[in-house]
Tab-separated table of C-alpha atoms in Angstrom:
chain	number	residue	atom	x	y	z
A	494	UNK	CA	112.294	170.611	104.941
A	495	UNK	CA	108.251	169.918	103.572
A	496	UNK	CA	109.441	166.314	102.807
A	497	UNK	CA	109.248	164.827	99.209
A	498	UNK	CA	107.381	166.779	96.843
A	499	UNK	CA	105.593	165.397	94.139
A	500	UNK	CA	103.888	167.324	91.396
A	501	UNK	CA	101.192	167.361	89.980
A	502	UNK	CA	99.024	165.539	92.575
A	503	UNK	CA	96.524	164.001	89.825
A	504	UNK	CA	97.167	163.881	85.943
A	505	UNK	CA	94.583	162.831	83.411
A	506	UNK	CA	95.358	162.319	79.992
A	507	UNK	CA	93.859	160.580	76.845
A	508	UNK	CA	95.869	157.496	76.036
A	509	UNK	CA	98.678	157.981	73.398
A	510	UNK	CA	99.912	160.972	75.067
A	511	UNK	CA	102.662	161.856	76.591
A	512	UNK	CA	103.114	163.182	80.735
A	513	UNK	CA	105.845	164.440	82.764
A	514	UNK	CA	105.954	164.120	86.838
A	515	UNK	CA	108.225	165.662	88.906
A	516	UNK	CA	109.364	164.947	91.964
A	517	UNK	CA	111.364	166.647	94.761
A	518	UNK	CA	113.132	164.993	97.732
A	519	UNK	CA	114.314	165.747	100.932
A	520	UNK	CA	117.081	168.015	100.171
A	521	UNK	CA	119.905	165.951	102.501
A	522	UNK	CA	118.800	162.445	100.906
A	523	UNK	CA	121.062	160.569	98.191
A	524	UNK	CA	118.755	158.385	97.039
A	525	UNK	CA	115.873	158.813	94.795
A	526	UNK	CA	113.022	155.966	93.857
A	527	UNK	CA	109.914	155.754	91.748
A	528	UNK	CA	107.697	153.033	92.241
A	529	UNK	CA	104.297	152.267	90.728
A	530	UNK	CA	100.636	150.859	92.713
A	531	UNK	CA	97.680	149.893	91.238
A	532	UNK	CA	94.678	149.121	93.512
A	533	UNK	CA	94.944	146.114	95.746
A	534	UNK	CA	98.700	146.245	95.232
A	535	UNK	CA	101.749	147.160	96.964
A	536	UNK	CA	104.082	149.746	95.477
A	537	UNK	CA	106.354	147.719	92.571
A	538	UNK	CA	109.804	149.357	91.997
A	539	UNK	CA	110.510	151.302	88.451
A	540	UNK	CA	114.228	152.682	89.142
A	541	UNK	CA	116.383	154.356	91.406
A	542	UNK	CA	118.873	156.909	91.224
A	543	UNK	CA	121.834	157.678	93.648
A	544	UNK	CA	123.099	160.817	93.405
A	545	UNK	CA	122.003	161.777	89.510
A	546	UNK	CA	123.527	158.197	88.466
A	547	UNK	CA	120.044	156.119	87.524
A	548	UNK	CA	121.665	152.583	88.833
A	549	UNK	CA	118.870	150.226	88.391
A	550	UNK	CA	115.518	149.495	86.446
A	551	UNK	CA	112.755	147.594	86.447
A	552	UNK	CA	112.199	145.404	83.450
A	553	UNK	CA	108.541	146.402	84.325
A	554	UNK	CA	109.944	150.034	82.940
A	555	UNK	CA	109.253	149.853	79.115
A	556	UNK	CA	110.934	151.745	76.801
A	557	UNK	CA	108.031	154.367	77.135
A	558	UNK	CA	109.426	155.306	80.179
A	559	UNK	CA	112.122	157.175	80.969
A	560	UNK	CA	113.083	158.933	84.364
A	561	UNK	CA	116.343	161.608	84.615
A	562	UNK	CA	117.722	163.199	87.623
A	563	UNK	CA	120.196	165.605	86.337
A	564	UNK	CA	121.598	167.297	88.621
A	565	UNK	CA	120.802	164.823	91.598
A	566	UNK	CA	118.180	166.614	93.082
A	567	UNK	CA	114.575	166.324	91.538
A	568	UNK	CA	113.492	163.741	89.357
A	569	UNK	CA	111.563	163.475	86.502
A	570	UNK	CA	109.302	160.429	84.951
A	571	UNK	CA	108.310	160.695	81.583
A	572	UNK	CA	105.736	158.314	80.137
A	573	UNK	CA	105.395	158.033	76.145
A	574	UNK	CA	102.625	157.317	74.575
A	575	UNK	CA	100.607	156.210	77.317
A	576	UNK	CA	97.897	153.451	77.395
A	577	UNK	CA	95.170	152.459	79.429
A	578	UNK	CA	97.022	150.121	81.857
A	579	UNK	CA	99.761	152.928	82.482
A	580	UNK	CA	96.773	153.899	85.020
A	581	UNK	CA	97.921	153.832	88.372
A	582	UNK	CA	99.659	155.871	91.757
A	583	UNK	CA	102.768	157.193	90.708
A	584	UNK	CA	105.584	157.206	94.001
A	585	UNK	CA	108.793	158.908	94.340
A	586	UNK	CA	110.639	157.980	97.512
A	587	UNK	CA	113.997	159.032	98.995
A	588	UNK	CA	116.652	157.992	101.502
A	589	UNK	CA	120.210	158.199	102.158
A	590	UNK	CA	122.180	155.432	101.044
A	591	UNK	CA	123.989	153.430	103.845
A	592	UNK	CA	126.468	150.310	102.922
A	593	UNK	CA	125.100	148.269	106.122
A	594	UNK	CA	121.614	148.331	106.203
A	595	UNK	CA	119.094	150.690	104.309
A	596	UNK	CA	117.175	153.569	105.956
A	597	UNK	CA	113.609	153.133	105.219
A	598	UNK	CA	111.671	155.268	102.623
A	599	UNK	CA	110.039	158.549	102.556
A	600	UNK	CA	107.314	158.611	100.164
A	601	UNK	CA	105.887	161.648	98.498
A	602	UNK	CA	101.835	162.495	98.261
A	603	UNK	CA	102.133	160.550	94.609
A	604	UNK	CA	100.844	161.593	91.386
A	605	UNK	CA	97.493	159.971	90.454
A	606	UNK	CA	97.698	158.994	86.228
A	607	UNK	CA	94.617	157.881	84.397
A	608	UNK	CA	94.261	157.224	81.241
A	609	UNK	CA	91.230	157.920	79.620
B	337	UNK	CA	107.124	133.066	94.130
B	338	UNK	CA	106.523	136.674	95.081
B	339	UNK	CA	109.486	138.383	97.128
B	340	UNK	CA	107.106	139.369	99.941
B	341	UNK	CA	104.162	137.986	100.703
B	342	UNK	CA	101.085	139.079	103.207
B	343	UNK	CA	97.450	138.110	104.088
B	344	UNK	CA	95.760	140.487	102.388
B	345	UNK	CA	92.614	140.482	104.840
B	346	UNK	CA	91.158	141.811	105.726
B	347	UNK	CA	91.481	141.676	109.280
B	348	UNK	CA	88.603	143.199	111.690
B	349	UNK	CA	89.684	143.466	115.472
B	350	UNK	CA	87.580	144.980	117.917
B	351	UNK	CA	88.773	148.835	119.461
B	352	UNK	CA	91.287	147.938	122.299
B	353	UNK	CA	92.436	144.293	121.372
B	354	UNK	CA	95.834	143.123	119.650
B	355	UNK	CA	96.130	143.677	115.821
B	356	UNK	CA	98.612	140.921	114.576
B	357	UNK	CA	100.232	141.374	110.828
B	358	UNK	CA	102.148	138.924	109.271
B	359	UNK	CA	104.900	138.482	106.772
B	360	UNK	CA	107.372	136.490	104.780
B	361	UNK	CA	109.933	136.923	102.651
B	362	UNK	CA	112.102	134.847	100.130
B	363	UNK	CA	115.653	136.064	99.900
B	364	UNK	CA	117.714	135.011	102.781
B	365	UNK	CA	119.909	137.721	102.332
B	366	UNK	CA	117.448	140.333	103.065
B	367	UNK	CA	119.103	142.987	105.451
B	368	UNK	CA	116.195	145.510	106.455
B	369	UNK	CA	112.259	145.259	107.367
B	370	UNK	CA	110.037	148.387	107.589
B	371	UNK	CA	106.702	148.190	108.314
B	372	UNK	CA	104.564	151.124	106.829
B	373	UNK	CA	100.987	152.189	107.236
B	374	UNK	CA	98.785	153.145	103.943
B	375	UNK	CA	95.398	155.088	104.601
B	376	UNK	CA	93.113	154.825	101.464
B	377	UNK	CA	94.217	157.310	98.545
B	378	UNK	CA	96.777	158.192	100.356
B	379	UNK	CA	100.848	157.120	100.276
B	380	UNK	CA	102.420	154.740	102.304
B	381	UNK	CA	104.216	155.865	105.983
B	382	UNK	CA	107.148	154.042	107.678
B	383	UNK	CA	106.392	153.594	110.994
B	384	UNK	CA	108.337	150.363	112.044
B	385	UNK	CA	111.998	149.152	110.832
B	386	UNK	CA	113.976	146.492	112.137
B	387	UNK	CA	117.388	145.027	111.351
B	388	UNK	CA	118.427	142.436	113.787
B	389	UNK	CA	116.241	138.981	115.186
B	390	UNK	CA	113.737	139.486	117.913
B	391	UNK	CA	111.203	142.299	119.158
B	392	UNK	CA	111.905	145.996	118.863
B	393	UNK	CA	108.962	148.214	120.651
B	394	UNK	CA	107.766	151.722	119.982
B	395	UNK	CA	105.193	152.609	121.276
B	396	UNK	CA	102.196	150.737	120.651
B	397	UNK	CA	104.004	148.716	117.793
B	398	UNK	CA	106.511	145.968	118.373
B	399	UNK	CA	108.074	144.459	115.002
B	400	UNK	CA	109.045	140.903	115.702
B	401	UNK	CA	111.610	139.340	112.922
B	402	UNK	CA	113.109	135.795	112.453
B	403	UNK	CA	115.363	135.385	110.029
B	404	UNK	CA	115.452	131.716	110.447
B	405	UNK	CA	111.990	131.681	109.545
B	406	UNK	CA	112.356	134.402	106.812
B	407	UNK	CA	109.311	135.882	108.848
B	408	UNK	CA	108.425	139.823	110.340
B	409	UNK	CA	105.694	140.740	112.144
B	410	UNK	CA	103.810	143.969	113.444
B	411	UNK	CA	101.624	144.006	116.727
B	412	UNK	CA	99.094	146.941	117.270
B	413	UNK	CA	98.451	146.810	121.186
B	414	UNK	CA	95.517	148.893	122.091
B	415	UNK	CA	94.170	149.169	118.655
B	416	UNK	CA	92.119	152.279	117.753
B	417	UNK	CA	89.956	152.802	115.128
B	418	UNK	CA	92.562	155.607	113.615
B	419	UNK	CA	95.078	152.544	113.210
B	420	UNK	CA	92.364	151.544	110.301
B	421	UNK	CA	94.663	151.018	107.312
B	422	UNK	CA	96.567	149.003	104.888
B	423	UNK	CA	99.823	147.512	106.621
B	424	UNK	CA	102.413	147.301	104.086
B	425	UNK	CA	105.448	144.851	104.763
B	426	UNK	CA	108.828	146.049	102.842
B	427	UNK	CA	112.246	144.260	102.613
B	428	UNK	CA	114.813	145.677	101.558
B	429	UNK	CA	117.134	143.403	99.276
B	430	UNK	CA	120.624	144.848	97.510
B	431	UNK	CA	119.171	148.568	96.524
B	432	UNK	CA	115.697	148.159	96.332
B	433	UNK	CA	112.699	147.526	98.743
B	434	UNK	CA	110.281	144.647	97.981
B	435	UNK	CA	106.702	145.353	99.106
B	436	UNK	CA	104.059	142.644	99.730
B	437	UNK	CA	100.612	143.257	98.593
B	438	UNK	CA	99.500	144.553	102.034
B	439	UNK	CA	96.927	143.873	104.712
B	440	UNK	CA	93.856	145.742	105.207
B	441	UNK	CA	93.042	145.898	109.115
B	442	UNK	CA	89.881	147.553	110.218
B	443	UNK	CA	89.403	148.547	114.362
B	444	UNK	CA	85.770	148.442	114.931
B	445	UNK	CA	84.809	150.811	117.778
Protein backbone atom coordinates (compact mmCIF):
# COMPACT_ATOMS: atom_id res chain seq x y z
CA UNK A 1 0.00 0.00 0.00
CA UNK A 2 1.50 3.81 -1.39
CA UNK A 3 -0.55 5.34 1.51
CA UNK A 4 -3.34 7.98 0.86
CA UNK A 5 -3.46 9.29 -2.48
CA UNK A 6 -4.54 12.54 -3.28
CA UNK A 7 -5.05 13.93 -6.74
CA UNK A 8 -4.32 16.43 -8.32
CA UNK A 9 -1.37 17.72 -6.23
CA UNK A 10 -2.05 21.58 -7.14
CA UNK A 11 -5.33 23.01 -8.78
CA UNK A 12 -5.69 26.56 -10.01
CA UNK A 13 -8.80 27.90 -11.06
CA UNK A 14 -10.46 31.36 -11.69
CA UNK A 15 -12.98 32.07 -8.97
CA UNK A 16 -16.65 31.09 -9.80
CA UNK A 17 -15.64 27.80 -11.00
CA UNK A 18 -16.15 24.71 -10.09
CA UNK A 19 -13.16 21.73 -8.95
CA UNK A 20 -13.21 18.20 -8.10
CA UNK A 21 -10.37 16.41 -5.78
CA UNK A 22 -10.04 13.02 -5.28
CA UNK A 23 -8.69 11.21 -2.82
CA UNK A 24 -7.61 7.58 -2.17
CA UNK A 25 -6.93 5.90 1.20
CA UNK A 26 -5.21 3.18 2.56
CA UNK A 27 -7.13 0.36 1.22
CA UNK A 28 -7.68 -1.52 4.93
CA UNK A 29 -8.82 1.93 6.62
CA UNK A 30 -12.65 2.68 7.49
CA UNK A 31 -12.42 6.01 7.96
CA UNK A 32 -12.09 8.81 5.59
CA UNK A 33 -11.47 12.79 6.53
CA UNK A 34 -11.03 16.03 4.67
CA UNK A 35 -9.76 18.84 6.42
CA UNK A 36 -8.79 22.31 5.22
CA UNK A 37 -5.23 24.69 6.21
CA UNK A 38 -4.56 27.95 5.32
CA UNK A 39 -1.09 29.39 6.14
CA UNK A 40 -0.23 29.84 9.77
CA UNK A 41 -3.04 27.41 10.58
CA UNK A 42 -3.58 24.00 11.67
CA UNK A 43 -5.68 21.65 9.56
CA UNK A 44 -9.69 22.56 10.46
CA UNK A 45 -12.04 19.54 9.93
CA UNK A 46 -14.71 19.63 6.81
CA UNK A 47 -16.36 15.98 7.21
CA UNK A 48 -15.78 12.51 7.66
CA UNK A 49 -17.03 9.46 6.28
CA UNK A 50 -17.05 5.87 7.80
CA UNK A 51 -17.43 3.36 5.54
CA UNK A 52 -19.37 5.40 2.47
CA UNK A 53 -21.84 6.83 5.32
CA UNK A 54 -20.66 10.82 5.44
CA UNK A 55 -21.46 11.05 9.46
CA UNK A 56 -20.43 14.49 10.27
CA UNK A 57 -19.80 18.11 8.84
CA UNK A 58 -18.37 21.07 9.51
CA UNK A 59 -20.63 24.07 9.61
CA UNK A 60 -17.40 25.63 8.09
CA UNK A 61 -18.61 23.29 4.91
CA UNK A 62 -20.99 25.65 2.93
CA UNK A 63 -23.41 24.52 0.77
CA UNK A 64 -20.75 24.91 -2.09
CA UNK A 65 -19.25 22.01 -0.89
CA UNK A 66 -20.06 18.75 -1.16
CA UNK A 67 -17.86 15.53 -0.59
CA UNK A 68 -19.28 11.68 -1.60
CA UNK A 69 -17.67 8.44 -0.96
CA UNK A 70 -19.75 6.00 -2.77
CA UNK A 71 -18.66 3.03 -2.56
CA UNK A 72 -16.45 3.57 0.68
CA UNK A 73 -13.30 3.69 -0.85
CA UNK A 74 -12.13 7.05 -2.51
CA UNK A 75 -13.53 10.25 -1.85
CA UNK A 76 -14.41 13.06 -3.67
CA UNK A 77 -14.66 17.03 -2.69
CA UNK A 78 -16.42 19.13 -4.89
CA UNK A 79 -16.27 22.90 -4.50
CA UNK A 80 -19.02 25.15 -6.37
CA UNK A 81 -18.50 28.19 -7.44
CA UNK A 82 -15.40 28.92 -5.81
CA UNK A 83 -14.11 32.28 -4.39
CA UNK A 84 -11.04 33.76 -3.43
CA UNK A 85 -10.94 32.65 0.25
CA UNK A 86 -11.72 28.92 -0.85
CA UNK A 87 -7.72 29.25 -1.30
CA UNK A 88 -6.04 26.94 0.79
CA UNK A 89 -4.29 23.03 1.37
CA UNK A 90 -6.83 20.64 0.75
CA UNK A 91 -6.26 17.16 3.27
CA UNK A 92 -7.78 13.85 3.07
CA UNK A 93 -6.85 11.61 5.98
CA UNK A 94 -7.75 8.02 6.92
CA UNK A 95 -7.86 5.60 9.84
CA UNK A 96 -9.67 2.73 11.12
CA UNK A 97 -12.31 3.43 13.41
CA UNK A 98 -11.85 1.99 17.00
CA UNK A 99 -14.76 2.44 19.83
CA UNK A 100 -11.93 3.02 22.65
CA UNK A 101 -9.58 5.35 21.55
CA UNK A 102 -8.85 6.66 17.91
CA UNK A 103 -5.82 5.62 15.80
CA UNK A 104 -4.12 8.66 14.67
CA UNK A 105 -4.33 10.02 11.05
CA UNK A 106 -2.66 9.36 7.85
CA UNK A 107 -2.61 12.32 5.75
CA UNK A 108 -2.30 12.39 2.02
CA UNK A 109 0.35 14.82 -0.05
CA UNK A 110 -2.90 17.40 -0.21
CA UNK A 111 -4.21 19.21 -3.06
CA UNK A 112 -3.02 22.85 -3.27
CA UNK A 113 -6.43 25.23 -4.52
CA UNK A 114 -5.98 28.82 -5.50
CA UNK A 115 -8.18 30.90 -6.66
CA UNK A 116 -7.25 33.36 -8.98
CA UNK B 1 -11.96 29.44 23.32
CA UNK B 2 -10.15 27.40 20.69
CA UNK B 3 -10.26 23.46 21.26
CA UNK B 4 -6.45 23.24 21.12
CA UNK B 5 -4.24 25.68 21.70
CA UNK B 6 -0.19 26.03 21.10
CA UNK B 7 2.64 28.66 21.19
CA UNK B 8 2.97 29.30 17.89
CA UNK B 9 6.82 30.33 18.13
CA UNK B 10 8.68 30.18 17.04
CA UNK B 11 11.04 28.38 19.03
CA UNK B 12 14.98 28.39 18.10
CA UNK B 13 17.09 25.74 20.11
CA UNK B 14 20.55 25.21 19.45
CA UNK B 15 21.66 21.53 17.48
CA UNK B 16 21.92 18.97 20.41
CA UNK B 17 19.77 20.63 23.25
CA UNK B 18 16.06 19.74 24.40
CA UNK B 19 13.18 21.02 22.13
CA UNK B 20 10.10 21.41 24.52
CA UNK B 21 6.39 21.79 22.79
CA UNK B 22 3.52 22.56 24.59
CA UNK B 23 -0.19 22.07 24.56
CA UNK B 24 -3.66 22.40 25.95
CA UNK B 25 -6.80 21.39 25.34
CA UNK B 26 -10.47 22.22 26.44
CA UNK B 27 -12.72 19.21 26.45
CA UNK B 28 -12.17 17.03 29.38
CA UNK B 29 -13.40 14.22 27.66
CA UNK B 30 -10.74 14.13 25.14
CA UNK B 31 -9.55 10.40 24.71
CA UNK B 32 -6.42 10.54 22.26
CA UNK B 33 -3.23 12.96 21.68
CA UNK B 34 -0.99 12.65 18.57
CA UNK B 35 1.68 14.72 18.05
CA UNK B 36 2.57 15.26 14.27
CA UNK B 37 5.42 16.95 12.49
CA UNK B 38 4.64 19.47 9.39
CA UNK B 39 7.72 20.42 7.08
CA UNK B 40 6.87 23.60 5.01
CA UNK B 41 4.51 22.82 1.89
CA UNK B 42 4.33 19.72 2.89
CA UNK B 43 1.40 17.55 4.99
CA UNK B 44 1.38 16.84 8.42
CA UNK B 45 3.12 13.26 9.91
CA UNK B 46 2.08 11.47 13.14
CA UNK B 47 4.91 10.69 14.92
CA UNK B 48 3.76 10.65 18.67
CA UNK B 49 0.25 9.37 20.19
CA UNK B 50 -0.62 8.87 23.61
CA UNK B 51 -3.71 7.70 25.47
CA UNK B 52 -3.13 7.29 29.10
CA UNK B 53 -1.36 10.06 31.91
CA UNK B 54 2.37 10.23 32.08
CA UNK B 55 5.49 9.84 29.63
CA UNK B 56 5.55 7.44 26.72
CA UNK B 57 9.22 7.40 24.90
CA UNK B 58 10.21 6.59 21.35
CA UNK B 59 13.01 7.27 20.48
CA UNK B 60 14.14 10.67 20.74
CA UNK B 61 10.47 11.87 21.51
CA UNK B 62 8.71 11.40 24.81
CA UNK B 63 4.93 12.73 24.83
CA UNK B 64 4.10 13.71 28.36
CA UNK B 65 0.08 14.11 29.04
CA UNK B 66 -1.94 15.26 32.14
CA UNK B 67 -5.27 15.06 31.96
CA UNK B 68 -5.75 16.84 35.16
CA UNK B 69 -4.15 19.67 33.66
CA UNK B 70 -5.85 19.18 30.21
CA UNK B 71 -2.08 19.51 29.08
CA UNK B 72 0.37 17.24 26.36
CA UNK B 73 3.66 17.77 25.66
CA UNK B 74 6.48 16.67 23.11
CA UNK B 75 10.31 16.62 24.04
CA UNK B 76 12.94 16.49 21.15
CA UNK B 77 16.20 15.18 23.01
CA UNK B 78 19.19 15.62 20.86
CA UNK B 79 17.62 18.00 18.50
CA UNK B 80 18.91 18.11 14.89
CA UNK B 81 18.51 20.53 12.48
CA UNK B 82 16.26 17.88 10.28
CA UNK B 83 13.71 18.04 13.34
CA UNK B 84 13.16 21.82 11.84
CA UNK B 85 9.37 21.92 11.49
CA UNK B 86 5.96 22.85 12.51
CA UNK B 87 4.80 20.63 15.60
CA UNK B 88 1.22 20.14 15.31
CA UNK B 89 -0.76 19.10 18.58
CA UNK B 90 -4.13 17.00 17.71
CA UNK B 91 -6.89 15.74 20.11
CA UNK B 92 -9.06 13.68 19.25
CA UNK B 93 -12.69 14.40 20.67
CA UNK B 94 -15.98 12.02 19.72
CA UNK B 95 -15.01 11.42 15.76
CA UNK B 96 -12.96 14.13 14.91
CA UNK B 97 -9.37 15.42 15.69
CA UNK B 98 -8.91 19.04 16.87
CA UNK B 99 -5.61 20.59 15.74
CA UNK B 100 -3.97 23.62 17.42
CA UNK B 101 -2.42 26.19 15.28
CA UNK B 102 1.08 24.63 15.60
CA UNK B 103 4.58 25.53 16.68
CA UNK B 104 7.32 26.38 14.45
CA UNK B 105 10.74 25.04 16.02
CA UNK B 106 13.93 25.78 14.25
CA UNK B 107 17.47 23.63 15.36
CA UNK B 108 20.24 25.93 14.59
CA UNK B 109 23.42 23.95 13.80
Amino acid sequence: DTGVSQNPRHKITKRGQNVTFRCDPISEHNRLYWYRQTLGQGPEFLTYFQNEAQLEKSRLLSDRFSAERPKGSFSTLEIQRTEQGDSAMYLCASSLADRTQGYGYTFGSGTRLTVV
Amino acid sequence: QKEVEQNSGPLSVPEGAIASLNCTYSDRGSQSFFWYRQYSGKSPELIMSIYSNGDKEDGRFTAQLNKASQYVSLLIRDSQPSDSATYLCAVNTGNQFYFGTGTSLTVIP
